[in-house]
XYZ file of C-alpha atoms in Angstrom:
271
model
C -57.859 -227.064 101.732
C -56.720 -225.077 98.760
C -59.047 -222.465 97.395
C -59.086 -221.411 93.781
C -59.169 -217.619 93.606
C -60.458 -216.211 90.364
C -59.850 -212.572 89.513
C -62.830 -211.229 87.611
C -62.017 -209.644 84.244
C -62.626 -205.919 84.070
C -66.008 -205.049 82.732
C -66.090 -203.482 79.299
C -67.024 -199.833 79.354
C -69.993 -199.077 77.223
C -70.456 -195.617 75.736
C -72.840 -193.350 77.555
C -76.199 -193.319 75.851
C -78.788 -190.641 75.453
C -82.368 -191.443 76.342
C -82.995 -191.817 72.615
C -80.425 -194.602 72.501
C -77.802 -192.590 70.601
C -74.227 -192.383 72.001
C -73.405 -189.164 73.841
C -70.775 -187.100 71.969
C -67.403 -187.039 73.663
C -65.528 -183.871 74.521
C -63.514 -183.856 71.271
C -66.646 -184.109 69.151
C -68.342 -181.333 71.101
C -65.319 -179.063 70.733
C -65.162 -179.690 66.981
C -68.881 -179.054 66.622
C -68.433 -175.746 68.441
C -65.556 -174.780 66.122
C -67.706 -175.581 63.094
C -70.552 -173.514 64.506
C -68.267 -170.535 65.152
C -66.948 -170.785 61.590
C -70.488 -170.660 60.188
C -71.151 -167.562 62.317
C -68.008 -165.933 60.912
C -69.128 -166.624 57.365
C -72.568 -165.118 57.978
C -70.830 -162.083 59.448
C -69.118 -161.517 56.077
C -72.439 -160.613 54.461
C -72.237 -157.168 56.081
C -68.492 -156.826 56.625
C -66.659 -158.409 53.675
C -64.260 -155.880 52.052
C -65.546 -154.287 48.849
C -64.626 -156.171 45.692
C -63.897 -159.407 47.594
C -66.263 -162.376 47.333
C -66.115 -165.705 49.192
C -68.240 -168.823 48.558
C -68.186 -172.093 50.564
C -67.073 -175.326 48.932
C -69.697 -177.994 48.238
C -67.656 -180.774 49.843
C -65.631 -179.196 52.653
C -67.047 -177.015 55.418
C -63.636 -175.408 55.938
C -62.751 -174.688 52.318
C -63.858 -171.489 50.584
C -63.390 -170.235 47.030
C -62.966 -166.517 46.478
C -62.198 -163.757 44.015
C -61.060 -160.165 44.301
C -61.742 -157.452 41.714
C -59.087 -154.732 42.004
C -60.548 -151.341 41.080
C -57.581 -148.961 41.321
C -53.821 -148.746 41.785
C -51.127 -150.783 40.033
C -53.349 -153.899 39.875
C -56.397 -152.083 38.401
C -58.790 -154.429 36.541
C -57.119 -157.529 37.970
C -59.428 -160.484 38.682
C -57.638 -162.812 41.071
C -59.144 -166.097 42.247
C -58.068 -167.818 45.464
C -58.957 -170.452 48.022
C -59.169 -170.002 51.789
C -58.672 -173.139 53.865
C -59.355 -173.228 57.602
C -57.521 -176.063 59.412
C -59.574 -178.428 61.617
C -58.588 -176.608 64.832
C -59.431 -173.134 63.530
C -60.111 -170.791 65.319
C -57.651 -171.751 68.076
C -54.648 -169.730 69.199
C -51.920 -169.790 66.540
C -54.146 -171.502 63.940
C -54.101 -169.427 60.749
C -56.349 -169.806 57.711
C -54.364 -170.585 54.562
C -54.914 -168.400 51.482
C -53.653 -169.615 48.124
C -54.150 -167.823 44.802
C -55.042 -169.973 41.801
C -54.502 -166.921 39.568
C -50.900 -165.831 39.028
C -50.123 -162.874 41.315
C -46.856 -160.928 41.087
C -46.754 -159.388 44.539
C -44.184 -159.292 47.394
C -46.745 -160.894 49.714
C -47.486 -163.928 47.480
C -45.134 -166.864 46.975
C -44.196 -166.977 43.261
C -44.350 -170.795 43.018
C -47.127 -171.859 45.388
C -49.367 -168.768 45.219
C -49.716 -168.772 49.015
C -50.231 -165.420 50.737
C -48.090 -164.586 53.775
C -50.813 -164.782 56.432
C -48.513 -166.316 59.134
C -45.993 -163.515 58.561
C -48.645 -160.799 58.721
C -50.179 -162.327 61.890
C -47.385 -164.228 63.686
C -49.446 -164.443 66.892
C -52.916 -165.452 65.729
C -55.421 -164.496 68.405
C -58.984 -165.886 67.978
C -60.387 -163.013 70.035
C -58.985 -160.469 67.536
C -58.447 -162.287 64.245
C -61.115 -163.774 61.993
C -61.750 -164.635 58.332
C -62.686 -161.017 57.656
C -59.261 -160.029 59.052
C -57.548 -162.172 56.421
C -59.773 -160.898 53.598
C -59.070 -157.298 54.596
C -55.343 -158.040 54.507
C -55.755 -159.809 51.143
C -57.273 -156.662 49.664
C -54.636 -154.434 51.262
C -51.672 -156.185 49.593
C -52.887 -154.949 46.187
C -52.821 -151.312 47.335
C -49.442 -151.076 49.132
C -47.689 -147.823 48.169
C -44.339 -148.324 49.916
C -42.454 -150.486 52.413
C -40.500 -147.711 54.090
C -42.081 -148.346 57.480
C -40.767 -151.924 57.596
C -37.467 -152.990 59.101
C -35.005 -154.995 57.014
C -35.867 -158.100 59.039
C -39.570 -157.678 58.225
C -38.845 -157.129 54.535
C -36.781 -160.314 54.348
C -39.819 -162.309 55.447
C -41.776 -161.496 52.289
C -42.193 -164.635 50.144
C -41.478 -162.890 46.804
C -38.172 -161.125 47.350
C -37.712 -160.427 43.640
C -40.997 -158.490 43.468
C -40.061 -156.541 46.596
C -36.612 -155.664 45.209
C -38.105 -154.539 41.886
C -40.759 -152.487 43.708
C -38.047 -150.609 45.617
C -35.334 -150.254 42.964
C -37.145 -150.107 39.613
C -40.795 -149.022 39.961
C -41.329 -148.872 36.194
C -40.158 -152.466 35.713
C -42.342 -153.512 38.643
C -45.390 -151.868 37.019
C -44.699 -153.742 33.779
C -44.585 -157.082 35.614
C -47.789 -156.211 37.452
C -49.510 -155.261 34.174
C -48.554 -158.649 32.740
C -49.992 -160.254 35.871
C -53.277 -158.324 35.484
C -53.619 -159.279 31.810
C -52.959 -162.915 32.655
C -55.707 -162.819 35.309
C -58.155 -161.516 32.692
C -57.162 -164.121 30.110
C -57.519 -166.988 32.571
C -60.737 -165.824 34.237
C -62.817 -168.476 32.420
C -60.485 -171.299 33.511
C -62.370 -172.815 36.428
C -60.665 -175.330 38.724
C -62.558 -178.597 39.399
C -64.908 -178.192 42.347
C -64.555 -174.419 42.387
C -67.751 -172.663 43.499
C -66.713 -169.302 42.000
C -67.081 -169.766 38.251
C -66.947 -167.333 35.367
C -68.824 -168.159 32.172
C -68.535 -166.490 28.801
C -71.546 -164.568 27.554
C -74.229 -166.540 25.767
C -77.512 -165.768 23.989
C -79.343 -165.548 27.329
C -77.265 -162.494 28.312
C -78.323 -160.705 25.131
C -81.955 -161.657 25.741
C -81.741 -160.271 29.269
C -80.361 -156.945 28.015
C -83.100 -156.618 25.405
C -85.861 -157.356 27.910
C -84.431 -154.809 30.347
C -84.360 -152.183 27.584
C -87.918 -152.985 26.519
C -89.230 -152.717 30.078
C -87.202 -149.778 31.371
C -85.547 -148.113 28.357
C -82.458 -145.926 28.660
C -78.743 -146.541 28.266
C -77.303 -149.767 29.620
C -74.969 -149.962 32.564
C -72.948 -152.726 30.901
C -71.843 -154.178 34.224
C -69.817 -151.175 35.438
C -71.990 -150.508 38.491
C -71.061 -152.998 41.176
C -73.883 -155.255 42.252
C -76.084 -154.332 39.262
C -76.829 -156.915 36.561
C -75.345 -156.171 33.189
C -77.979 -154.594 30.949
C -79.646 -152.505 33.674
C -80.406 -148.991 32.359
C -78.181 -146.289 33.882
C -80.987 -143.840 34.549
C -82.956 -146.530 36.398
C -79.966 -147.427 38.553
C -79.494 -143.801 39.516
C -83.159 -143.249 40.371
C -83.617 -146.595 42.096
C -86.657 -147.471 39.939
C -85.461 -150.949 38.983
C -86.369 -153.217 41.888
C -84.913 -156.584 42.777
C -88.282 -158.243 42.200
C -88.581 -156.794 38.687
C -85.067 -157.889 37.790
C -85.693 -161.423 39.123
C -88.928 -161.587 37.120
C -87.022 -160.835 33.915
C -84.317 -163.380 34.808
C -87.073 -165.980 35.308
C -88.569 -165.006 31.950
C -85.203 -165.541 30.257
C -84.780 -168.888 32.023
C -88.166 -170.081 30.664
C -86.970 -169.474 27.114
C -84.862 -172.590 27.663
C -83.857 -174.419 24.494
C -84.420 -171.354 22.304
C -80.818 -170.484 23.143
C -79.347 -173.712 21.840
C -76.885 -173.061 19.061
C -77.254 -174.974 15.783
C -74.659 -177.700 15.335
C-alpha cells in the first residue's frame, strides 16, 4: 500500500514581541540607537568644550546634520565670519568614519577645497579613532586652519594632500599676494553674512527697530556707554561699565528682551 508523505511547510517566523505587544528591536536598530545617543552626548559636551568663536546648532530635520559659524578674531582672517555645515554619516562614530565639514561661505585656505568648500578632515585624521576623535576634535581643527603660520614642519607628500594647492603655493612663495586673497575672502564673508541657506539653523538678520529699542531700554535702566557687541557673549547695547562690574544680570537682560518683544507691531514699518 502506497503512503502519501507530505512534507510540512516551514513555519513563518514571527518577530519577537515585547510584553506590551511591540516588536523587539533587532541588533541593527539597537546599534543605531546607541550611535544616536552617543552623538547627542557629544553635542552636549560641546557646551563646555567648544572652541572659542565657534558655534554649532543642530538641524531641525536631521539628527546628524549641524549648522555652524566661526568668528575669526585675529591673524590673516581677522573679522571673517565663515558659515559651515557638519554632517555625521549614519555609522558615526565608528572606526574610520569621519564627519564631513563643508563651508557655505567662500574660504581661501589651503585646507579647504576651492570648488566644494569641503575641509580636509580625512587628510588631517587619516585613521579616525572613536576613542580619541570626536566632533570637538574637528571643530578645534577647523579653528586651527585659520591661524596656521607656516607649513615648514610638513613633508612634501603631506603638502601635496592639501585640497587648495594654489593657496598653499601662494602662502609659501608670495605672502603679500596670499594676504590680499585672504582679505578678499574675509570681505566676501561679511557681505554674504545675511544670505541664509534654506533650512539653516544659524541665521543672521539685519538690525531692525527692536534692536534700537533694546539699546535705549538698556541705557535707561543701567546708563553708561554701550558695548556695541564687541564683548563676546554680551548683547549689543549692554553698558560697558556694567559688563565690567558684573551688575547686569541675565534675568534683567531677559526681562528687557521680553519687554521689547511685547511692543510687537509698534515696530512695523509703514508701507
